[in-house]
Amino acid sequence: EVIDSIISEKLPLALEFEHERREAGISIHSFGYEGQLMRTVLKTIGLILWAPFQICFGVVALPTIAIGEFLVANKVKDKAFGNSVRMASTLLVNGLWIIIWALVFIFTRFDFKCGVLALLVMTTAPLCFYQGLEWYRVWISDLRLLKRKDLVDKFENIRK
């Protein structure tokens, strides 16, 4: 009976909050933190420092990402399945890409340490790039949330 009263009281508020949050383009990952302004400022500084790495990973991973995005854009209709296609193509294409470059490093007089470092960067580049995009997406959401104190209040009210 207590659970039913909580559900009947909170569920309409949660549904309204979810609708407004989605309309505003704010990620659920932006909620639930104290000091939203300071958190966003620190994230901004961190993402500015991360930007050169994001660009580097994007350039290194471009062949892998381009094929995955092409497949998702032109061949896949279901958005959720698109993520699976993107991950599978990343694994396959990046694997082939690494093998090709490993052969280049082996059959040339390339410094061994530089070759290993390059292969390490190439192996992790697509995943680091996608993770960086996620950080930027949530950061944009955090900026939007700074303008929507009403949504923060609704979230806190639901949590009580």
Coordinates of N, CA and C in Angstrom, one line a residue:
E1 N 0.8 -1.2 0.0 CA 0.0 0.0 0.0 C 0.9 1.3 0.0
V2 N 1.9 1.2 0.8 CA 2.9 2.4 0.8 C 3.5 2.5 -0.6
I3 N 3.9 1.4 -1.2 CA 4.5 1.5 -2.5 C 3.6 2.0 -3.5
D4 N 2.3 1.6 -3.5 CA 1.3 2.1 -4.4 C 1.1 3.6 -4.2
S5 N 1.1 4.1 -3.0 CA 0.9 5.5 -2.8 C 2.2 6.3 -3.4
I6 N 3.3 5.8 -3.2 CA 4.6 6.4 -3.7 C 4.5 6.4 -5.2
I7 N 4.1 5.3 -5.8 CA 4.0 5.2 -7.3 C 3.0 6.2 -7.8
S8 N 1.8 6.2 -7.2 CA 0.8 7.1 -7.7 C 1.1 8.5 -7.5
E9 N 2.0 8.9 -6.5 CA 2.4 10.2 -6.3 C 3.5 10.6 -7.3
K10 N 4.5 9.8 -7.4 CA 5.8 10.1 -8.1 C 5.7 9.8 -9.6
L11 N 5.0 8.8 -10.0 CA 5.0 8.5 -11.4 C 4.5 9.6 -12.3
P12 N 3.4 10.3 -12.1 CA 3.1 11.4 -13.0 C 4.2 12.5 -13.0
L13 N 4.8 12.8 -11.8 CA 5.9 13.8 -11.8 C 7.1 13.3 -12.7
A14 N 7.4 12.0 -12.5 CA 8.5 11.4 -13.3 C 8.3 11.5 -14.8
L15 N 7.0 11.1 -15.2 CA 6.7 11.1 -16.6 C 6.8 12.6 -17.2
E16 N 6.3 13.5 -16.4 CA 6.3 14.9 -16.9 C 7.8 15.4 -17.0
F17 N 8.6 15.1 -15.9 CA 10.0 15.4 -15.9 C 10.7 14.8 -17.2
E18 N 10.4 13.5 -17.4 CA 11.1 12.8 -18.5 C 10.7 13.5 -19.9
H19 N 9.5 13.8 -20.0 CA 9.0 14.5 -21.3 C 9.7 15.9 -21.5
E20 N 9.7 16.7 -20.4 CA 10.4 18.0 -20.5 C 11.9 17.9 -20.7
R21 N 12.5 16.9 -20.1 CA 13.9 16.7 -20.2 C 14.3 16.3 -21.6
R22 N 13.5 15.4 -22.2 CA 13.8 15.0 -23.6 C 13.6 16.2 -24.6
E23 N 12.5 16.9 -24.3 CA 12.2 18.1 -25.2 C 13.3 19.1 -25.2
A24 N 13.9 19.3 -24.0 CA 15.0 20.3 -23.8 C 16.3 19.7 -24.3
G25 N 16.4 18.4 -24.6 CA 17.7 17.9 -25.1 C 18.7 17.7 -24.0
I26 N 18.2 17.4 -22.8 CA 19.1 17.3 -21.7 C 19.3 15.8 -21.3
S27 N 20.5 15.4 -21.2 CA 20.8 14.0 -20.8 C 20.5 13.7 -19.3
I28 N 20.0 12.5 -19.0 CA 19.8 12.2 -17.6 C 21.1 12.2 -16.8
H29 N 22.2 12.0 -17.5 CA 23.5 12.0 -16.9 C 24.0 13.4 -16.4
S30 N 23.2 14.4 -16.7 CA 23.5 15.8 -16.2 C 22.9 16.1 -14.8
F31 N 22.0 15.2 -14.4 CA 21.3 15.4 -13.1 C 21.9 14.7 -12.0
G32 N 21.6 15.3 -10.8 CA 22.0 14.6 -9.5 C 23.3 15.0 -8.9
Y33 N 23.8 16.1 -9.3 CA 25.1 16.6 -8.9 C 25.0 17.9 -8.1
E34 N 25.7 18.1 -7.1 CA 25.8 19.3 -6.4 C 26.7 20.3 -7.1
G35 N 26.5 21.6 -7.0 CA 27.4 22.5 -7.7 C 27.5 22.4 -9.2
Q36 N 26.3 22.4 -9.8 CA 26.2 22.2 -11.3 C 27.1 23.2 -12.0
L37 N 27.1 24.5 -11.6 CA 27.9 25.5 -12.3 C 29.4 25.2 -12.2
M38 N 29.9 24.9 -11.1 CA 31.3 24.6 -10.9 C 31.7 23.3 -11.7
R39 N 30.8 22.3 -11.6 CA 31.0 21.1 -12.4 C 31.1 21.4 -13.9
T40 N 30.3 22.2 -14.4 CA 30.3 22.5 -15.8 C 31.5 23.3 -16.2
V41 N 31.9 24.2 -15.3 CA 33.1 25.0 -15.6 C 34.4 24.1 -15.6
L42 N 34.5 23.2 -14.7 CA 35.6 22.2 -14.7 C 35.6 21.3 -15.9
K43 N 34.4 20.9 -16.2 CA 34.2 20.0 -17.5 C 34.7 20.8 -18.7
T44 N 34.3 22.1 -18.7 CA 34.7 22.9 -19.9 C 36.2 23.0 -20.0
I45 N 36.9 23.2 -18.9 CA 38.4 23.3 -18.9 C 38.9 21.9 -19.3
G46 N 38.4 20.8 -18.8 CA 38.9 19.5 -19.1 C 38.7 19.2 -20.6
L47 N 37.5 19.6 -21.1 CA 37.2 19.3 -22.5 C 38.1 20.2 -23.5
I48 N 38.4 21.4 -23.0 CA 39.3 22.2 -23.8 C 40.7 21.5 -23.9
L49 N 41.1 21.0 -22.8 CA 42.4 20.3 -22.7 C 42.4 19.0 -23.5
W50 N 41.2 18.3 -23.6 CA 41.0 17.1 -24.3 C 40.9 17.3 -25.8
A51 N 40.5 18.5 -26.2 CA 40.2 18.7 -27.7 C 41.4 18.3 -28.6
P52 N 42.6 18.6 -28.3 CA 43.7 18.1 -29.3 C 43.7 16.6 -29.4
F53 N 43.5 15.9 -28.3 CA 43.5 14.5 -28.4 C 42.3 14.0 -29.1
Q54 N 41.2 14.6 -28.9 CA 40.0 14.2 -29.7 C 40.2 14.4 -31.2
I55 N 40.8 15.5 -31.6 CA 41.1 15.7 -33.0 C 42.0 14.6 -33.5
C56 N 43.1 14.3 -32.8 CA 44.1 13.3 -33.1 C 43.4 12.0 -33.3
F57 N 42.6 11.6 -32.3 CA 41.9 10.3 -32.3 C 41.0 10.2 -33.5
G58 N 40.3 11.3 -33.8 CA 39.4 11.4 -34.9 C 40.1 11.2 -36.2
V59 N 41.2 11.8 -36.4 CA 42.0 11.7 -37.6 C 42.5 10.2 -37.8
V60 N 43.1 9.7 -36.7 CA 43.6 8.3 -36.8 C 42.5 7.3 -37.0
A61 N 41.4 7.5 -36.4 CA 40.3 6.6 -36.5 C 39.3 6.8 -37.7
L62 N 39.6 7.8 -38.5 CA 38.7 8.2 -39.6 C 38.3 7.1 -40.5
P63 N 39.3 6.2 -41.0 CA 38.8 5.2 -41.9 C 37.8 4.2 -41.2
T64 N 38.1 3.9 -40.0 CA 37.2 3.0 -39.2 C 35.9 3.6 -39.0
I65 N 35.9 4.9 -38.5 CA 34.6 5.6 -38.2 C 33.8 5.8 -39.5
A66 N 34.5 6.2 -40.6 CA 33.8 6.5 -41.8 C 33.0 5.3 -42.3
I67 N 33.6 4.2 -42.3 CA 32.9 3.0 -42.8 C 31.7 2.6 -41.9
G68 N 31.9 2.7 -40.6 CA 30.8 2.4 -39.7 C 29.7 3.4 -39.8
E69 N 30.0 4.7 -39.9 CA 28.9 5.7 -40.1 C 28.2 5.5 -41.5
F70 N 29.0 5.2 -42.5 CA 28.4 5.0 -43.8 C 27.4 3.8 -43.8
L71 N 27.8 2.7 -43.1 CA 26.9 1.6 -43.0 C 25.6 2.0 -42.2
V72 N 25.8 2.7 -41.1 CA 24.6 3.0 -40.3 C 23.7 4.0 -41.0
A73 N 24.3 5.0 -41.7 CA 23.5 6.0 -42.4 C 22.7 5.4 -43.6
N74 N 23.4 4.4 -44.3 CA 22.8 4.0 -45.6 C 22.1 2.6 -45.5
K75 N 22.5 1.8 -44.6 CA 22.0 0.4 -44.6 C 21.1 0.0 -43.4
V76 N 21.2 0.8 -42.3 CA 20.5 0.4 -41.1 C 19.4 1.3 -40.8
K77 N 18.2 0.8 -40.6 CA 17.0 1.6 -40.3 C 16.8 1.7 -38.8
D78 N 17.1 0.7 -38.0 CA 16.8 0.7 -36.6 C 18.0 1.3 -35.8
K79 N 17.7 2.4 -35.1 CA 18.7 3.2 -34.4 C 19.5 2.3 -33.4
A80 N 18.8 1.5 -32.6 CA 19.5 0.6 -31.6 C 20.4 -0.4 -32.3
F81 N 20.0 -0.9 -33.4 CA 20.8 -1.9 -34.1 C 22.0 -1.2 -34.8
G82 N 21.8 0.1 -35.1 CA 22.9 0.9 -35.6 C 24.2 0.9 -34.7
N83 N 23.9 1.0 -33.4 CA 25.0 0.9 -32.5 C 25.8 -0.4 -32.6
S84 N 25.1 -1.5 -32.8 CA 25.7 -2.8 -32.9 C 26.5 -2.9 -34.2
V85 N 26.0 -2.3 -35.3 CA 26.7 -2.3 -36.6 C 27.9 -1.4 -36.5
R86 N 27.8 -0.3 -35.8 CA 28.9 0.6 -35.6 C 30.0 -0.1 -34.8
M87 N 29.7 -0.8 -33.8 CA 30.7 -1.5 -33.0 C 31.3 -2.7 -33.7
A88 N 30.5 -3.4 -34.4 CA 31.1 -4.6 -35.2 C 32.0 -4.1 -36.3
S89 N 31.6 -3.0 -37.0 CA 32.4 -2.5 -38.1 C 33.7 -1.9 -37.5
T90 N 33.6 -1.3 -36.4 CA 34.8 -0.7 -35.7 C 35.8 -1.8 -35.4
L91 N 35.3 -2.9 -34.9 CA 36.2 -4.1 -34.5 C 36.8 -4.7 -35.8
L92 N 36.0 -4.9 -36.8 CA 36.5 -5.5 -38.0 C 37.5 -4.6 -38.8
V93 N 37.0 -3.4 -39.1 CA 37.8 -2.5 -39.9 C 39.1 -2.1 -39.2
N94 N 38.9 -1.8 -37.9 CA 40.1 -1.4 -37.1 C 41.1 -2.5 -37.0
G95 N 40.6 -3.8 -36.9 CA 41.5 -4.9 -36.9 C 42.3 -5.0 -38.2
L96 N 41.6 -4.9 -39.3 CA 42.3 -4.9 -40.6 C 43.3 -3.7 -40.7
W97 N 42.9 -2.6 -40.3 CA 43.7 -1.4 -40.4 C 45.0 -1.6 -39.6
I98 N 44.9 -2.2 -38.4 CA 46.0 -2.4 -37.5 C 47.0 -3.4 -38.2
I99 N 46.4 -4.5 -38.7 CA 47.3 -5.5 -39.4 C 48.0 -4.9 -40.6
I100 N 47.4 -4.0 -41.3 CA 48.0 -3.4 -42.5 C 49.2 -2.5 -42.0
W101 N 49.0 -1.7 -41.0 CA 50.0 -0.8 -40.5 C 51.1 -1.6 -39.7
A102 N 50.7 -2.7 -39.1 CA 51.8 -3.6 -38.4 C 52.7 -4.1 -39.5
L103 N 52.2 -4.5 -40.6 CA 53.0 -5.0 -41.7 C 53.9 -3.9 -42.3
V104 N 53.4 -2.7 -42.4 CA 54.2 -1.5 -42.8 C 55.3 -1.3 -41.8
F105 N 55.0 -1.3 -40.6 CA 56.1 -1.1 -39.6 C 57.1 -2.2 -39.5
I106 N 56.7 -3.5 -39.8 CA 57.6 -4.6 -39.8 C 58.5 -4.6 -41.0
F107 N 58.0 -4.2 -42.1 CA 58.8 -4.3 -43.4 C 59.5 -3.0 -43.7
T108 N 59.4 -2.0 -42.9 CA 60.2 -0.8 -43.1 C 61.2 -0.7 -41.9
R109 N 62.0 0.3 -42.1 CA 63.0 0.5 -41.0 C 62.5 1.5 -40.0
F110 N 61.3 1.2 -39.6 CA 60.6 2.1 -38.6 C 61.1 1.8 -37.2
D111 N 61.3 2.8 -36.4 CA 61.7 2.5 -35.0 C 60.7 1.7 -34.3
F112 N 61.2 0.6 -33.6 CA 60.3 -0.3 -33.0 C 59.4 0.3 -31.9
K113 N 59.9 1.2 -31.1 CA 59.1 1.8 -30.0 C 58.1 2.7 -30.6
C114 N 58.4 3.4 -31.7 CA 57.4 4.3 -32.3 C 56.3 3.5 -33.0
G115 N 56.7 2.4 -33.6 CA 55.7 1.5 -34.2 C 54.8 0.9 -33.2
V116 N 55.3 0.5 -32.0 CA 54.4 -0.1 -31.0 C 53.5 1.0 -30.5
L117 N 54.0 2.2 -30.2 CA 53.2 3.3 -29.8 C 52.1 3.7 -30.8
A118 N 52.5 3.7 -32.1 CA 51.5 4.0 -33.1 C 50.4 3.0 -33.2
L119 N 50.8 1.7 -33.1 CA 49.8 0.6 -33.1 C 48.9 0.7 -31.8
L120 N 49.4 1.1 -30.7 CA 48.6 1.3 -29.5 C 47.6 2.4 -29.7
V121 N 48.0 3.5 -30.3 CA 47.1 4.6 -30.5 C 46.1 4.2 -31.5
M122 N 46.5 3.5 -32.6 CA 45.5 3.1 -33.6 C 44.5 2.1 -33.0
T123 N 44.9 1.3 -32.1 CA 44.0 0.3 -31.5 C 42.9 1.0 -30.7
T124 N 43.3 2.0 -29.9 CA 42.4 2.6 -29.0 C 41.7 3.9 -29.6
A125 N 42.1 4.4 -30.7 CA 41.6 5.6 -31.3 C 40.1 5.6 -31.5
P126 N 39.5 4.6 -32.1 CA 38.0 4.7 -32.3 C 37.2 4.8 -31.0
L127 N 37.6 3.9 -30.1 CA 36.9 3.9 -28.8 C 37.1 5.2 -28.0
C128 N 38.3 5.7 -28.0 CA 38.6 7.0 -27.4 C 37.8 8.2 -28.1
F129 N 37.7 8.1 -29.4 CA 37.0 9.1 -30.1 C 35.5 9.1 -29.8
Y130 N 34.9 7.9 -29.8 CA 33.5 7.8 -29.4 C 33.2 8.2 -28.0
Q131 N 34.1 7.9 -27.1 CA 34.0 8.3 -25.7 C 34.1 9.8 -25.5
G132 N 35.0 10.4 -26.3 CA 35.1 11.8 -26.3 C 33.9 12.5 -26.8
L133 N 33.3 11.9 -27.8 CA 32.0 12.5 -28.3 C 30.9 12.4 -27.3
E134 N 30.9 11.3 -26.5 CA 29.9 11.2 -25.4 C 30.2 12.3 -24.4
W135 N 31.4 12.5 -24.0 CA 31.7 13.6 -23.0 C 31.2 14.9 -23.5
Y136 N 31.5 15.3 -24.8 CA 31.0 16.5 -25.4 C 29.5 16.6 -25.4
R137 N 28.8 15.5 -25.7 CA 27.4 15.5 -25.7 C 26.8 15.8 -24.3
V138 N 27.3 15.2 -23.3 CA 26.8 15.4 -21.9 C 27.2 16.8 -21.5
W139 N 28.3 17.3 -21.9 CA 28.7 18.7 -21.6 C 27.7 19.7 -22.2
I140 N 27.3 19.5 -23.4 CA 26.3 20.4 -24.0 C 25.0 20.3 -23.2
S141 N 24.7 19.1 -22.8 CA 23.5 18.9 -22.0 C 23.6 19.6 -20.7
D142 N 24.8 19.6 -20.1 CA 25.0 20.3 -18.8 C 24.8 21.8 -19.0
L143 N 25.3 22.3 -20.2 CA 25.1 23.8 -20.5 C 23.6 24.1 -20.6
R144 N 22.9 23.2 -21.2 CA 21.4 23.4 -21.4 C 20.7 23.4 -20.0
L145 N 21.2 22.5 -19.1 CA 20.6 22.4 -17.8 C 20.8 23.6 -16.9
L146 N 21.9 24.3 -17.1 CA 22.2 25.5 -16.4 C 21.1 26.5 -16.6
K147 N 20.4 26.5 -17.7 CA 19.3 27.4 -18.0 C 18.0 26.9 -17.5
R148 N 17.9 25.7 -17.1 CA 16.6 25.0 -16.7 C 16.6 24.6 -15.2
K149 N 16.6 25.6 -14.3 CA 16.5 25.4 -12.9 C 15.2 24.6 -12.5
D150 N 14.2 24.9 -13.3 CA 12.9 24.2 -13.0 C 13.0 22.7 -13.2
L151 N 13.8 22.2 -14.1 CA 14.0 20.7 -14.3 C 14.9 20.2 -13.1
V152 N 15.8 20.9 -12.6 CA 16.6 20.5 -11.5 C 15.7 20.3 -10.3
D153 N 14.8 21.3 -10.1 CA 13.9 21.3 -9.0 C 12.9 20.1 -9.1
K154 N 12.5 19.8 -10.3 CA 11.6 18.7 -10.5 C 12.3 17.3 -10.2
F155 N 13.5 17.3 -10.6 CA 14.3 16.1 -10.4 C 14.5 15.8 -8.9
E156 N 14.9 16.9 -8.2 CA 15.1 16.8 -6.7 C 13.8 16.5 -6.0
N157 N 12.7 17.0 -6.5 CA 11.4 16.7 -5.9 C 11.0 15.2 -6.1
I158 N 11.4 14.6 -7.2 CA 11.1 13.2 -7.5 C 12.0 12.3 -6.6
R159 N 13.2 12.8 -6.4 CA 14.2 12.0 -5.6 C 13.8 11.9 -4.1
K160 N 13.1 12.9 -3.6 CA 12.8 13.0 -2.2 C 11.9 11.8 -1.8

